[in-house]
PDB file of C-alpha atoms in Angstrom:
ATOM      1  CA  UNK A  17      71.021  38.363 -22.080  1.00 54.00           C
ATOM      2  CA  UNK A  18      74.578  38.247 -20.348  1.00 59.00           C
ATOM      3  CA  UNK A  19      75.576  39.668 -17.199  1.00 62.00           C
ATOM      4  CA  UNK A  20      76.900  43.157 -18.020  1.00 66.00           C
ATOM      5  CA  UNK A  21      73.422  43.899 -19.896  1.00 66.00           C
ATOM      6  CA  UNK A  22      71.463  43.027 -17.117  1.00 68.00           C
ATOM      7  CA  UNK A  23      73.599  45.316 -14.885  1.00 72.00           C
ATOM      8  CA  UNK A  24      73.054  48.243 -17.176  1.00 70.00           C
ATOM      9  CA  UNK A  25      69.559  47.518 -16.872  1.00 73.00           C
ATOM     10  CA  UNK A  26      69.770  48.109 -13.088  1.00 74.00           C
ATOM     11  CA  UNK A  27      71.998  51.111 -13.215  1.00 79.00           C
ATOM     12  CA  UNK A  28      69.186  52.927 -15.309  1.00 84.00           C
ATOM     13  CA  UNK A  29      68.528  56.502 -13.767  1.00 84.00           C
ATOM     14  CA  UNK A  30      65.189  55.466 -11.643  1.00 87.00           C
ATOM     15  CA  UNK A  31      64.093  59.097 -11.720  1.00 89.00           C
ATOM     16  CA  UNK A  32      63.941  58.952 -15.372  1.00 90.00           C
ATOM     17  CA  UNK A  33      62.642  55.457 -15.797  1.00 88.00           C
ATOM     18  CA  UNK A  34      59.158  56.110 -14.431  1.00 90.00           C
ATOM     19  CA  UNK A  35      57.155  56.441 -17.493  1.00 90.00           C
ATOM     20  CA  UNK A  36      55.413  59.892 -16.766  1.00 92.00           C
ATOM     21  CA  UNK A  37      58.644  61.709 -16.239  1.00 94.00           C
ATOM     22  CA  UNK A  38      60.239  60.039 -19.097  1.00 93.00           C
ATOM     23  CA  UNK A  39      57.201  61.429 -21.081  1.00 93.00           C
ATOM     24  CA  UNK A  40      58.160  64.687 -19.692  1.00 95.00           C
ATOM     25  CA  UNK A  41      61.737  64.973 -20.181  1.00 95.00           C
ATOM     26  CA  UNK A  42      61.337  63.426 -23.677  1.00 94.00           C
ATOM     27  CA  UNK A  43      58.732  66.510 -24.448  1.00 94.00           C
ATOM     28  CA  UNK A  44      61.131  69.109 -22.738  1.00 95.00           C
ATOM     29  CA  UNK A  45      64.150  67.297 -24.841  1.00 93.00           C
ATOM     30  CA  UNK A  46      62.444  68.734 -27.880  1.00 92.00           C
ATOM     31  CA  UNK A  47      61.660  72.382 -26.836  1.00 93.00           C
ATOM     32  CA  UNK A  48      63.883  75.447 -25.670  1.00 93.00           C
ATOM     33  CA  UNK A  49      61.384  75.765 -23.197  1.00 93.00           C
ATOM     34  CA  UNK A  50      57.442  75.326 -22.633  1.00 94.00           C
ATOM     35  CA  UNK A  51      54.630  76.243 -20.531  1.00 91.00           C
ATOM     36  CA  UNK A  52      52.775  73.958 -18.012  1.00 92.00           C
ATOM     37  CA  UNK A  53      49.739  73.835 -20.336  1.00 92.00           C
ATOM     38  CA  UNK A  54      51.708  72.751 -23.098  1.00 93.00           C
ATOM     39  CA  UNK A  55      52.962  69.701 -21.387  1.00 93.00           C
ATOM     40  CA  UNK A  56      49.540  69.189 -20.040  1.00 91.00           C
ATOM     41  CA  UNK A  57      48.459  68.715 -23.515  1.00 90.00           C
ATOM     42  CA  UNK A  58      51.288  66.770 -24.520  1.00 90.00           C
ATOM     43  CA  UNK A  59      51.662  64.217 -21.881  1.00 90.00           C
ATOM     44  CA  UNK A  60      47.830  63.706 -20.957  1.00 88.00           C
ATOM     45  CA  UNK A  61      48.683  63.686 -17.340  1.00 91.00           C
ATOM     46  CA  UNK A  62      46.243  65.246 -14.803  1.00 90.00           C
ATOM     47  CA  UNK A  63      47.264  68.692 -13.431  1.00 89.00           C
ATOM     48  CA  UNK A  64      48.014  66.958 -10.052  1.00 90.00           C
ATOM     49  CA  UNK A  65      50.065  64.418 -11.428  1.00 91.00           C
ATOM     50  CA  UNK A  66      51.856  66.426 -13.527  1.00 92.00           C
ATOM     51  CA  UNK A  67      52.573  68.976 -10.801  1.00 92.00           C
ATOM     52  CA  UNK A  68      54.153  66.356  -8.645  1.00 92.00           C
ATOM     53  CA  UNK A  69      56.270  64.824 -11.416  1.00 94.00           C
ATOM     54  CA  UNK A  70      57.470  68.070 -12.132  1.00 94.00           C
ATOM     55  CA  UNK A  71      58.283  68.916  -8.478  1.00 93.00           C
ATOM     56  CA  UNK A  72      60.367  65.584  -8.349  1.00 93.00           C
ATOM     57  CA  UNK A  73      62.398  66.414 -11.577  1.00 94.00           C
ATOM     58  CA  UNK A  74      63.016  70.050 -10.121  1.00 94.00           C
ATOM     59  CA  UNK A  75      64.326  68.526  -6.750  1.00 94.00           C
ATOM     60  CA  UNK A  76      66.315  66.391  -8.749  1.00 93.00           C
ATOM     61  CA  UNK A  77      68.064  69.373 -10.824  1.00 94.00           C
ATOM     62  CA  UNK A  78      66.885  67.926 -13.987  1.00 95.00           C
ATOM     63  CA  UNK A  79      64.288  70.876 -14.881  1.00 95.00           C
ATOM     64  CA  UNK A  80      64.020  74.609 -14.382  1.00 93.00           C
ATOM     65  CA  UNK A  81      60.548  75.610 -13.204  1.00 93.00           C
ATOM     66  CA  UNK A  82      60.029  79.711 -13.541  1.00 90.00           C
ATOM     67  CA  UNK A  83      56.862  81.433 -12.711  1.00 88.00           C
ATOM     68  CA  UNK A  84      56.500  84.378 -14.929  1.00 85.00           C
ATOM     69  CA  UNK A  85      53.867  86.464 -16.460  1.00 83.00           C
ATOM     70  CA  UNK A  86      52.614  86.637 -20.198  1.00 78.00           C
ATOM     71  CA  UNK A  87      51.275  90.042 -20.347  1.00 76.00           C
ATOM     72  CA  UNK A  88      49.191  90.069 -17.262  1.00 76.00           C
ATOM     73  CA  UNK A  89      48.480  86.571 -17.298  1.00 78.00           C
ATOM     74  CA  UNK A  90      50.443  84.156 -14.920  1.00 82.00           C
ATOM     75  CA  UNK A  91      52.701  81.442 -16.756  1.00 85.00           C
ATOM     76  CA  UNK A  92      54.878  78.802 -15.559  1.00 89.00           C
ATOM     77  CA  UNK A  93      57.747  78.111 -18.073  1.00 92.00           C
ATOM     78  CA  UNK A  94      59.570  74.810 -17.925  1.00 94.00           C
ATOM     79  CA  UNK A  95      62.891  73.738 -19.569  1.00 95.00           C
ATOM     80  CA  UNK A  96      65.618  71.234 -18.932  1.00 95.00           C
ATOM     81  CA  UNK A  97      68.689  72.087 -17.202  1.00 95.00           C
ATOM     82  CA  UNK A  98      72.116  70.987 -18.575  1.00 95.00           C
ATOM     83  CA  UNK A  99      71.970  68.218 -15.969  1.00 95.00           C
ATOM     84  CA  UNK A 100      68.874  66.993 -17.067  1.00 94.00           C
ATOM     85  CA  UNK A 101      69.794  66.826 -20.473  1.00 94.00           C
ATOM     86  CA  UNK A 102      73.054  65.119 -20.077  1.00 93.00           C
ATOM     87  CA  UNK A 103      71.064  62.542 -17.759  1.00 93.00           C
ATOM     88  CA  UNK A 104      68.287  62.057 -20.279  1.00 93.00           C
ATOM     89  CA  UNK A 105      71.024  61.321 -23.112  1.00 92.00           C
ATOM     90  CA  UNK A 106      72.815  59.107 -21.105  1.00 91.00           C
ATOM     91  CA  UNK A 107      69.535  57.168 -20.116  1.00 91.00           C
ATOM     92  CA  UNK A 108      68.374  57.094 -23.910  1.00 89.00           C
ATOM     93  CA  UNK A 109      72.139  55.634 -24.709  1.00 88.00           C
ATOM     94  CA  UNK A 110      71.867  52.949 -21.958  1.00 87.00           C
ATOM     95  CA  UNK A 111      68.069  52.094 -23.084  1.00 85.00           C
ATOM     96  CA  UNK A 112      69.386  51.624 -26.727  1.00 84.00           C
ATOM     97  CA  UNK A 113      72.200  49.320 -25.742  1.00 83.00           C
ATOM     98  CA  UNK A 114      69.766  47.277 -23.334  1.00 82.00           C
ATOM     99  CA  UNK A 115      67.048  46.973 -26.380  1.00 78.00           C
ATOM    100  CA  UNK A 116      70.178  46.051 -28.650  1.00 77.00           C
ATOM    101  CA  UNK A 117      71.479  43.293 -26.473  1.00 76.00           C
ATOM    102  CA  UNK A 118      67.841  41.749 -26.364  1.00 73.00           C
ATOM    103  CA  UNK A 119      67.311  38.461 -27.994  1.00 70.00           C
ATOM    104  CA  UNK A 120      65.932  38.994 -31.636  1.00 65.00           C
ATOM    105  CA  UNK A 121      66.838  42.598 -31.365  1.00 57.00           C
ATOM    106  CA  UNK A 122      70.026  42.361 -33.605  1.00 52.00           C
TER     107      UNK A 122
ATOM    108  CA  UNK B 212      58.207  53.390 -22.522  1.00 63.00           C
ATOM    109  CA  UNK B 213      60.663  52.065 -25.179  1.00 72.00           C
ATOM    110  CA  UNK B 214      62.901  53.819 -27.793  1.00 76.00           C
ATOM    111  CA  UNK B 215      59.966  53.549 -30.220  1.00 79.00           C
ATOM    112  CA  UNK B 216      57.286  55.133 -28.079  1.00 83.00           C
ATOM    113  CA  UNK B 217      60.322  58.047 -27.072  1.00 87.00           C
ATOM    114  CA  UNK B 218      60.262  58.264 -30.990  1.00 87.00           C
ATOM    115  CA  UNK B 219      56.732  58.744 -31.316  1.00 87.00           C
ATOM    116  CA  UNK B 220      56.484  61.255 -28.351  1.00 88.00           C
ATOM    117  CA  UNK B 221      59.289  63.389 -29.999  1.00 89.00           C
ATOM    118  CA  UNK B 222      57.271  63.494 -33.362  1.00 88.00           C
ATOM    119  CA  UNK B 223      53.990  64.276 -31.494  1.00 89.00           C
ATOM    120  CA  UNK B 224      55.635  67.084 -29.653  1.00 90.00           C
ATOM    121  CA  UNK B 225      56.971  68.616 -32.867  1.00 89.00           C
ATOM    122  CA  UNK B 226      53.774  68.006 -34.895  1.00 90.00           C
ATOM    123  CA  UNK B 227      51.894  70.128 -32.345  1.00 90.00           C
ATOM    124  CA  UNK B 228      53.423  73.122 -33.847  1.00 90.00           C
ATOM    125  CA  UNK B 229      51.485  72.184 -37.184  1.00 92.00           C
ATOM    126  CA  UNK B 230      48.216  71.210 -35.121  1.00 91.00           C
ATOM    127  CA  UNK B 231      46.474  74.576 -35.581  1.00 93.00           C
ATOM    128  CA  UNK B 232      46.934  74.836 -39.540  1.00 94.00           C
ATOM    129  CA  UNK B 233      48.580  78.461 -38.810  1.00 95.00           C
ATOM    130  CA  UNK B 234      51.824  77.382 -40.755  1.00 94.00           C
ATOM    131  CA  UNK B 235      49.982  76.287 -43.460  1.00 94.00           C
ATOM    132  CA  UNK B 236      48.025  79.463 -43.781  1.00 95.00           C
ATOM    133  CA  UNK B 237      51.349  81.765 -43.276  1.00 94.00           C
ATOM    134  CA  UNK B 238      52.794  79.634 -46.183  1.00 93.00           C
ATOM    135  CA  UNK B 239      49.667  80.323 -48.190  1.00 95.00           C
ATOM    136  CA  UNK B 240      50.040  84.187 -47.783  1.00 93.00           C
ATOM    137  CA  UNK B 241      53.653  83.964 -48.522  1.00 91.00           C
ATOM    138  CA  UNK B 242      53.134  82.125 -52.009  1.00 92.00           C
ATOM    139  CA  UNK B 243      50.142  84.554 -52.560  1.00 93.00           C
ATOM    140  CA  UNK B 244      52.406  87.524 -52.013  1.00 91.00           C
ATOM    141  CA  UNK B 245      55.202  85.905 -54.391  1.00 89.00           C
ATOM    142  CA  UNK B 246      52.328  84.976 -57.005  1.00 91.00           C
ATOM    143  CA  UNK B 247      50.949  88.302 -56.991  1.00 92.00           C
ATOM    144  CA  UNK B 248      54.414  89.884 -57.453  1.00 89.00           C
ATOM    145  CA  UNK B 249      54.718  87.947 -60.641  1.00 88.00           C
ATOM    146  CA  UNK B 250      51.359  88.748 -61.787  1.00 91.00           C
ATOM    147  CA  UNK B 251      51.938  92.489 -61.356  1.00 89.00           C
ATOM    148  CA  UNK B 252      55.415  92.084 -63.125  1.00 86.00           C
ATOM    149  CA  UNK B 253      53.415  90.886 -66.021  1.00 85.00           C
ATOM    150  CA  UNK B 254      50.476  92.820 -65.931  1.00 86.00           C
ATOM    151  CA  UNK B 255      52.081  96.248 -65.480  1.00 84.00           C
ATOM    152  CA  UNK B 256      55.086  95.326 -67.826  1.00 82.00           C
ATOM    153  CA  UNK B 257      57.560  96.104 -64.919  1.00 78.00           C
ATOM    154  CA  UNK B 258      60.229  94.025 -66.471  1.00 75.00           C
ATOM    155  CA  UNK B 259      60.654  96.344 -69.412  1.00 76.00           C
ATOM    156  CA  UNK B 260      60.651  99.377 -67.188  1.00 76.00           C
ATOM    157  CA  UNK B 261      62.779  97.868 -64.411  1.00 76.00           C
ATOM    158  CA  UNK B 262      65.180  95.868 -65.949  1.00 74.00           C
ATOM    159  CA  UNK B 263      68.135  94.721 -63.930  1.00 76.00           C
ATOM    160  CA  UNK B 264      66.220  95.758 -60.595  1.00 80.00           C
ATOM    161  CA  UNK B 265      63.708  93.304 -60.818  1.00 79.00           C
ATOM    162  CA  UNK B 266      66.093  90.506 -59.334  1.00 79.00           C
ATOM    163  CA  UNK B 267      66.824  92.601 -56.383  1.00 83.00           C
ATOM    164  CA  UNK B 268      63.124  93.541 -55.822  1.00 83.00           C
ATOM    165  CA  UNK B 269      62.401  89.720 -55.999  1.00 80.00           C
ATOM    166  CA  UNK B 270      64.884  88.805 -53.464  1.00 84.00           C
ATOM    167  CA  UNK B 271      63.591  91.938 -51.301  1.00 86.00           C
ATOM    168  CA  UNK B 272      59.798  90.353 -51.463  1.00 84.00           C
ATOM    169  CA  UNK B 273      60.648  87.171 -50.757  1.00 84.00           C
ATOM    170  CA  UNK B 274      62.734  88.149 -47.462  1.00 88.00           C
ATOM    171  CA  UNK B 275      59.997  90.241 -46.785  1.00 87.00           C
ATOM    172  CA  UNK B 276      57.190  87.660 -47.162  1.00 86.00           C
ATOM    173  CA  UNK B 277      59.330  85.225 -45.012  1.00 87.00           C
ATOM    174  CA  UNK B 278      59.743  87.963 -42.102  1.00 90.00           C
ATOM    175  CA  UNK B 279      56.105  88.693 -42.340  1.00 89.00           C
ATOM    176  CA  UNK B 280      55.236  85.002 -42.259  1.00 89.00           C
ATOM    177  CA  UNK B 281      57.119  84.289 -39.047  1.00 89.00           C
ATOM    178  CA  UNK B 282      55.777  87.587 -37.411  1.00 91.00           C
ATOM    179  CA  UNK B 283      52.192  86.805 -38.212  1.00 92.00           C
ATOM    180  CA  UNK B 284      52.448  82.995 -37.333  1.00 92.00           C
ATOM    181  CA  UNK B 285      53.861  84.334 -33.942  1.00 90.00           C
ATOM    182  CA  UNK B 286      51.153  86.478 -33.312  1.00 92.00           C
ATOM    183  CA  UNK B 287      48.289  84.542 -34.272  1.00 93.00           C
ATOM    184  CA  UNK B 288      49.656  81.405 -31.879  1.00 92.00           C
ATOM    185  CA  UNK B 289      49.787  83.911 -29.114  1.00 89.00           C
ATOM    186  CA  UNK B 290      46.527  84.880 -29.709  1.00 90.00           C
ATOM    187  CA  UNK B 291      44.651  81.557 -30.585  1.00 92.00           C
ATOM    188  CA  UNK B 292      47.021  78.718 -30.051  1.00 92.00           C
ATOM    189  CA  UNK B 293      48.689  79.207 -26.781  1.00 89.00           C
ATOM    190  CA  UNK B 294      45.275  79.798 -24.503  1.00 90.00           C
ATOM    191  CA  UNK B 295      44.314  76.344 -25.821  1.00 91.00           C
ATOM    192  CA  UNK B 296      47.578  73.945 -25.990  1.00 91.00           C
ATOM    193  CA  UNK B 297      49.999  75.928 -24.374  1.00 90.00           C
ATOM    194  CA  UNK B 298      53.108  77.801 -25.233  1.00 91.00           C
ATOM    195  CA  UNK B 299      56.405  76.119 -26.450  1.00 91.00           C
ATOM    196  CA  UNK B 300      59.653  77.324 -28.051  1.00 90.00           C
ATOM    197  CA  UNK B 301      60.924  74.672 -30.320  1.00 86.00           C
ATOM    198  CA  UNK B 302      64.673  73.828 -30.722  1.00 82.00           C
ATOM    199  CA  UNK B 303      65.779  75.116 -34.267  1.00 71.00           C
ATOM    200  CA  UNK B 304      68.232  72.024 -34.780  1.00 58.00           C
ATOM    201  CA  UNK B 305      66.700  68.946 -32.913  1.00 52.00           C
ATOM    202  CA  UNK B 306      69.222  66.477 -31.836  1.00 49.00           C
ATOM    203  CA  UNK B 307      67.124  63.798 -33.996  1.00 51.00           C
ATOM    204  CA  UNK B 308      69.080  65.701 -37.083  1.00 55.00           C
ATOM    205  CA  UNK B 309      72.407  64.620 -37.828  1.00 66.00           C
ATOM    206  CA  UNK B 310      74.779  67.046 -39.561  1.00 72.00           C
ATOM    207  CA  UNK B 311      75.408  64.227 -42.163  1.00 79.00           C
ATOM    208  CA  UNK B 312      71.724  64.426 -42.869  1.00 78.00           C
ATOM    209  CA  UNK B 313      71.565  68.252 -43.156  1.00 73.00           C
ATOM    210  CA  UNK B 314      74.701  68.353 -45.393  1.00 81.00           C
ATOM    211  CA  UNK B 315      73.357  65.448 -47.803  1.00 83.00           C
ATOM    212  CA  UNK B 316      70.304  67.490 -47.804  1.00 77.00           C
ATOM    213  CA  UNK B 317      71.864  70.824 -48.879  1.00 76.00           C
ATOM    214  CA  UNK B 318      73.764  69.080 -51.268  1.00 80.00           C
ATOM    215  CA  UNK B 319      70.882  67.473 -52.938  1.00 81.00           C
ATOM    216  CA  UNK B 320      68.837  70.888 -53.242  1.00 73.00           C
ATOM    217  CA  UNK B 321      72.068  72.369 -54.434  1.00 73.00           C
ATOM    218  CA  UNK B 322      72.609  69.616 -57.453  1.00 78.00           C
ATOM    219  CA  UNK B 323      68.781  69.701 -58.077  1.00 74.00           C
ATOM    220  CA  UNK B 324      68.566  73.895 -58.494  1.00 69.00           C
ATOM    221  CA  UNK B 325      71.935  73.679 -60.323  1.00 71.00           C
ATOM    222  CA  UNK B 326      70.809  71.212 -62.778  1.00 74.00           C
ATOM    223  CA  UNK B 327      67.284  72.817 -63.514  1.00 71.00           C
ATOM    224  CA  UNK B 328      69.110  76.237 -63.973  1.00 67.00           C
ATOM    225  CA  UNK B 329      71.721  74.805 -66.164  1.00 71.00           C
ATOM    226  CA  UNK B 330      69.067  72.759 -68.365  1.00 71.00           C
ATOM    227  CA  UNK B 331      66.750  75.942 -68.723  1.00 68.00           C
ATOM    228  CA  UNK B 332      69.699  78.501 -69.698  1.00 65.00           C
ATOM    229  CA  UNK B 333      71.098  76.010 -72.169  1.00 72.00           C
ATOM    230  CA  UNK B 334      67.866  75.393 -73.868  1.00 72.00           C
ATOM    231  CA  UNK B 335      65.050  78.094 -73.569  1.00 68.00           C
ATOM    232  CA  UNK B 336      62.533  75.656 -74.949  1.00 70.00           C
ATOM    233  CA  UNK B 337      62.657  73.717 -71.830  1.00 73.00           C
ATOM    234  CA  UNK B 338      60.894  76.652 -69.967  1.00 75.00           C
ATOM    235  CA  UNK B 339      57.783  74.932 -69.604  1.00 78.00           C
ATOM    236  CA  UNK B 340      59.481  72.502 -67.515  1.00 83.00           C
ATOM    237  CA  UNK B 341      59.904  74.893 -64.676  1.00 85.00           C
ATOM    238  CA  UNK B 342      56.262  74.933 -63.389  1.00 88.00           C
ATOM    239  CA  UNK B 343      56.526  71.256 -63.359  1.00 90.00           C
ATOM    240  CA  UNK B 344      59.666  71.139 -61.372  1.00 88.00           C
ATOM    241  CA  UNK B 345      58.810  74.136 -59.061  1.00 88.00           C
ATOM    242  CA  UNK B 346      55.633  72.165 -57.953  1.00 92.00           C
ATOM    243  CA  UNK B 347      57.199  68.910 -57.926  1.00 92.00           C
ATOM    244  CA  UNK B 348      59.776  70.471 -55.428  1.00 90.00           C
ATOM    245  CA  UNK B 349      56.891  72.130 -53.377  1.00 93.00           C
ATOM    246  CA  UNK B 350      55.172  68.696 -53.341  1.00 95.00           C
ATOM    247  CA  UNK B 351      58.518  66.658 -52.276  1.00 93.00           C
ATOM    248  CA  UNK B 352      58.861  69.507 -49.570  1.00 92.00           C
ATOM    249  CA  UNK B 353      55.140  68.785 -48.231  1.00 95.00           C
ATOM    250  CA  UNK B 354      55.657  64.946 -48.069  1.00 95.00           C
ATOM    251  CA  UNK B 355      59.046  65.254 -46.590  1.00 93.00           C
ATOM    252  CA  UNK B 356      57.220  67.390 -43.795  1.00 92.00           C
ATOM    253  CA  UNK B 357      54.577  64.771 -43.800  1.00 93.00           C
ATOM    254  CA  UNK B 358      56.885  61.819 -42.948  1.00 91.00           C
ATOM    255  CA  UNK B 359      58.845  63.778 -40.507  1.00 89.00           C
ATOM    256  CA  UNK B 360      56.412  64.771 -38.487  1.00 88.00           C
ATOM    257  CA  UNK B 361      53.798  62.190 -39.243  1.00 88.00           C
ATOM    258  CA  UNK B 362      51.041  64.481 -40.930  1.00 91.00           C
ATOM    259  CA  UNK B 363      48.829  62.667 -43.502  1.00 93.00           C
ATOM    260  CA  UNK B 364      47.368  65.924 -44.525  1.00 94.00           C
ATOM    261  CA  UNK B 365      50.973  67.045 -45.957  1.00 96.00           C
ATOM    262  CA  UNK B 366      51.003  63.970 -47.958  1.00 96.00           C
ATOM    263  CA  UNK B 367      47.599  64.940 -49.510  1.00 96.00           C
ATOM    264  CA  UNK B 368      49.057  68.446 -50.110  1.00 96.00           C
ATOM    265  CA  UNK B 369      52.088  67.055 -51.805  1.00 95.00           C
ATOM    266  CA  UNK B 370      49.967  64.999 -54.376  1.00 96.00           C
ATOM    267  CA  UNK B 371      48.153  68.212 -54.963  1.00 96.00           C
ATOM    268  CA  UNK B 372      51.187  70.265 -55.696  1.00 95.00           C
ATOM    269  CA  UNK B 373      52.522  67.737 -58.169  1.00 94.00           C
ATOM    270  CA  UNK B 374      49.182  67.857 -59.689  1.00 95.00           C
ATOM    271  CA  UNK B 375      49.051  71.565 -59.905  1.00 94.00           C
ATOM    272  CA  UNK B 376      52.655  71.272 -61.813  1.00 91.00           C
ATOM    273  CA  UNK B 377      51.193  69.122 -64.390  1.00 91.00           C
ATOM    274  CA  UNK B 378      48.016  71.193 -64.940  1.00 92.00           C
ATOM    275  CA  UNK B 379      49.919  74.750 -65.641  1.00 91.00           C
ATOM    276  CA  UNK B 380      51.686  73.868 -68.699  1.00 89.00           C
ATOM    277  CA  UNK B 381      48.544  73.021 -70.406  1.00 89.00           C
ATOM    278  CA  UNK B 382      47.279  76.595 -69.931  1.00 87.00           C
ATOM    279  CA  UNK B 383      50.115  77.795 -72.311  1.00 85.00           C
ATOM    280  CA  UNK B 384      51.147  81.031 -70.478  1.00 85.00           C
ATOM    281  CA  UNK B 385      54.660  82.689 -70.722  1.00 85.00           C
ATOM    282  CA  UNK B 386      57.306  82.285 -67.984  1.00 82.00           C
ATOM    283  CA  UNK B 387      56.181  85.132 -65.419  1.00 84.00           C
ATOM    284  CA  UNK B 388      52.496  83.959 -65.810  1.00 90.00           C
ATOM    285  CA  UNK B 389      53.478  80.512 -65.297  1.00 90.00           C
ATOM    286  CA  UNK B 390      55.336  81.390 -62.295  1.00 89.00           C
ATOM    287  CA  UNK B 391      52.227  83.563 -60.972  1.00 92.00           C
ATOM    288  CA  UNK B 392      50.054  80.490 -61.239  1.00 94.00           C
ATOM    289  CA  UNK B 393      52.423  78.179 -59.338  1.00 93.00           C
ATOM    290  CA  UNK B 394      52.627  80.296 -56.363  1.00 94.00           C
ATOM    291  CA  UNK B 395      48.924  81.333 -56.382  1.00 95.00           C
ATOM    292  CA  UNK B 396      48.079  77.595 -57.051  1.00 95.00           C
ATOM    293  CA  UNK B 397      50.103  76.668 -54.020  1.00 95.00           C
ATOM    294  CA  UNK B 398      48.560  79.493 -51.907  1.00 96.00           C
ATOM    295  CA  UNK B 399      45.073  78.292 -52.788  1.00 96.00           C
ATOM    296  CA  UNK B 400      46.302  74.514 -51.634  1.00 96.00           C
ATOM    297  CA  UNK B 401      47.842  75.733 -48.519  1.00 96.00           C
ATOM    298  CA  UNK B 402      45.283  78.041 -47.567  1.00 96.00           C
ATOM    299  CA  UNK B 403      42.596  75.354 -48.129  1.00 96.00           C
ATOM    300  CA  UNK B 404      44.605  73.055 -46.068  1.00 96.00           C
ATOM    301  CA  UNK B 405      45.200  75.628 -43.315  1.00 96.00           C
ATOM    302  CA  UNK B 406      41.658  76.960 -42.877  1.00 96.00           C
ATOM    303  CA  UNK B 407      40.209  73.220 -42.568  1.00 96.00           C
ATOM    304  CA  UNK B 408      42.924  72.375 -39.979  1.00 96.00           C
ATOM    305  CA  UNK B 409      42.458  75.629 -38.023  1.00 96.00           C
ATOM    306  CA  UNK B 410      38.514  75.118 -38.053  1.00 96.00           C
ATOM    307  CA  UNK B 411      39.017  71.287 -36.484  1.00 96.00           C
ATOM    308  CA  UNK B 412      41.730  72.724 -34.172  1.00 95.00           C
ATOM    309  CA  UNK B 413      39.007  75.381 -32.893  1.00 95.00           C
ATOM    310  CA  UNK B 414      36.323  72.795 -32.783  1.00 95.00           C
ATOM    311  CA  UNK B 415      38.494  70.491 -30.628  1.00 92.00           C
ATOM    312  CA  UNK B 416      40.175  72.834 -28.327  1.00 91.00           C
ATOM    313  CA  UNK B 417      38.989  75.410 -25.912  1.00 89.00           C
ATOM    314  CA  UNK B 418      40.903  77.979 -24.365  1.00 88.00           C
ATOM    315  CA  UNK B 419      41.897  77.462 -20.774  1.00 81.00           C
ATOM    316  CA  UNK B 420      41.435  79.769 -17.828  1.00 75.00           C
ATOM    317  CA  UNK B 421      44.806  81.540 -16.543  1.00 69.00           C
ATOM    318  CA  UNK B 422      44.677  79.759 -12.921  1.00 66.00           C
ATOM    319  CA  UNK B 423      44.328  76.190 -15.100  1.00 66.00           C
ATOM    320  CA  UNK B 424      47.742  77.041 -16.964  1.00 64.00           C
ATOM    321  CA  UNK B 425      49.765  77.395 -13.578  1.00 66.00           C
ATOM    322  CA  UNK B 426      51.528  74.624 -11.984  1.00 66.00           C
ATOM    323  CA  UNK B 427      49.740  73.307  -8.747  1.00 64.00           C
ATOM    324  CA  UNK B 428      51.852  73.025  -5.864  1.00 63.00           C
ATOM    325  CA  UNK B 429      51.530  70.629  -2.901  1.00 56.00           C
ATOM    326  CA  UNK B 430      49.979  67.690  -5.209  1.00 57.00           C
ATOM    327  CA  UNK B 431      51.448  63.938  -4.817  1.00 58.00           C
ATOM    328  CA  UNK B 432      51.522  61.549  -7.350  1.00 59.00           C
ATOM    329  CA  UNK B 433      48.506  59.502  -8.105  1.00 56.00           C
ATOM    330  CA  UNK B 434      47.996  56.368  -9.769  1.00 50.00           C
ATOM    331  CA  UNK B 435      46.574  57.150 -13.222  1.00 47.00           C
TER     332      UNK B 435
END
């Protein structure tokens, strides 16, 4: 791997690079919006861990968290923000370029 | 997590739409409605009475069936699926589908439909091919869904649909009854698949309490 490709690895967004957060953003990139239970089911994370990662992603401006009601039941709706979507797309692009540059991947 | 596992996560997330078997049941109802319509046309000899109005009624029935299927699935998902695996509104055009792929698929469907219509119009003795072609189209659709979402049951449904297409000409039915048999046969296949999938889904999942569906504030990240 040459120096510029190594540099790309260092430039990866660390907020997204964490596996649990990458999984959360990948699930959210597939939907318009989803509730907390859907993410819990699809990521396999514990409630506490999922909540903590969601708070971090919200603080970074990557996701919207909206506490609402479905009928009389409380519901937490989650969605990617435009900023989160572009950060996720950029991350995917960078990751693909790095993988392409790996020996034996061309 | 690499690109491969990202693709797998996307597929798994999209697959959750089909996890409860409600889509299969909805599609079965749609096919049953269309099949019953064709059967009634033949049984009540409506073709002679209504004549040119038939194609309009046919379009109306199909549109009504699609509308009813959408509403019915949404209602049942809200009652059965969402308390168990949560709610998600899926993107209609996921970014994984390129415009070129969609255009190519549209063109392919157009060419096949045009070719079949031309063949049957030019030679009425090829009418017996219609149930086979219809069932192969249903089968290809099921197999395509199977590949796209990584669902084995859709591959089995695809094979059953194609087999149905080769059985119907052996019954020596007229054109309208053949169409009724195609749609009712499809309905039975999808109904069986949907009922089995729903039974497994209900067995493997339990409804969550409302407080379990809410985000917990004040948690720190633990090592998993």
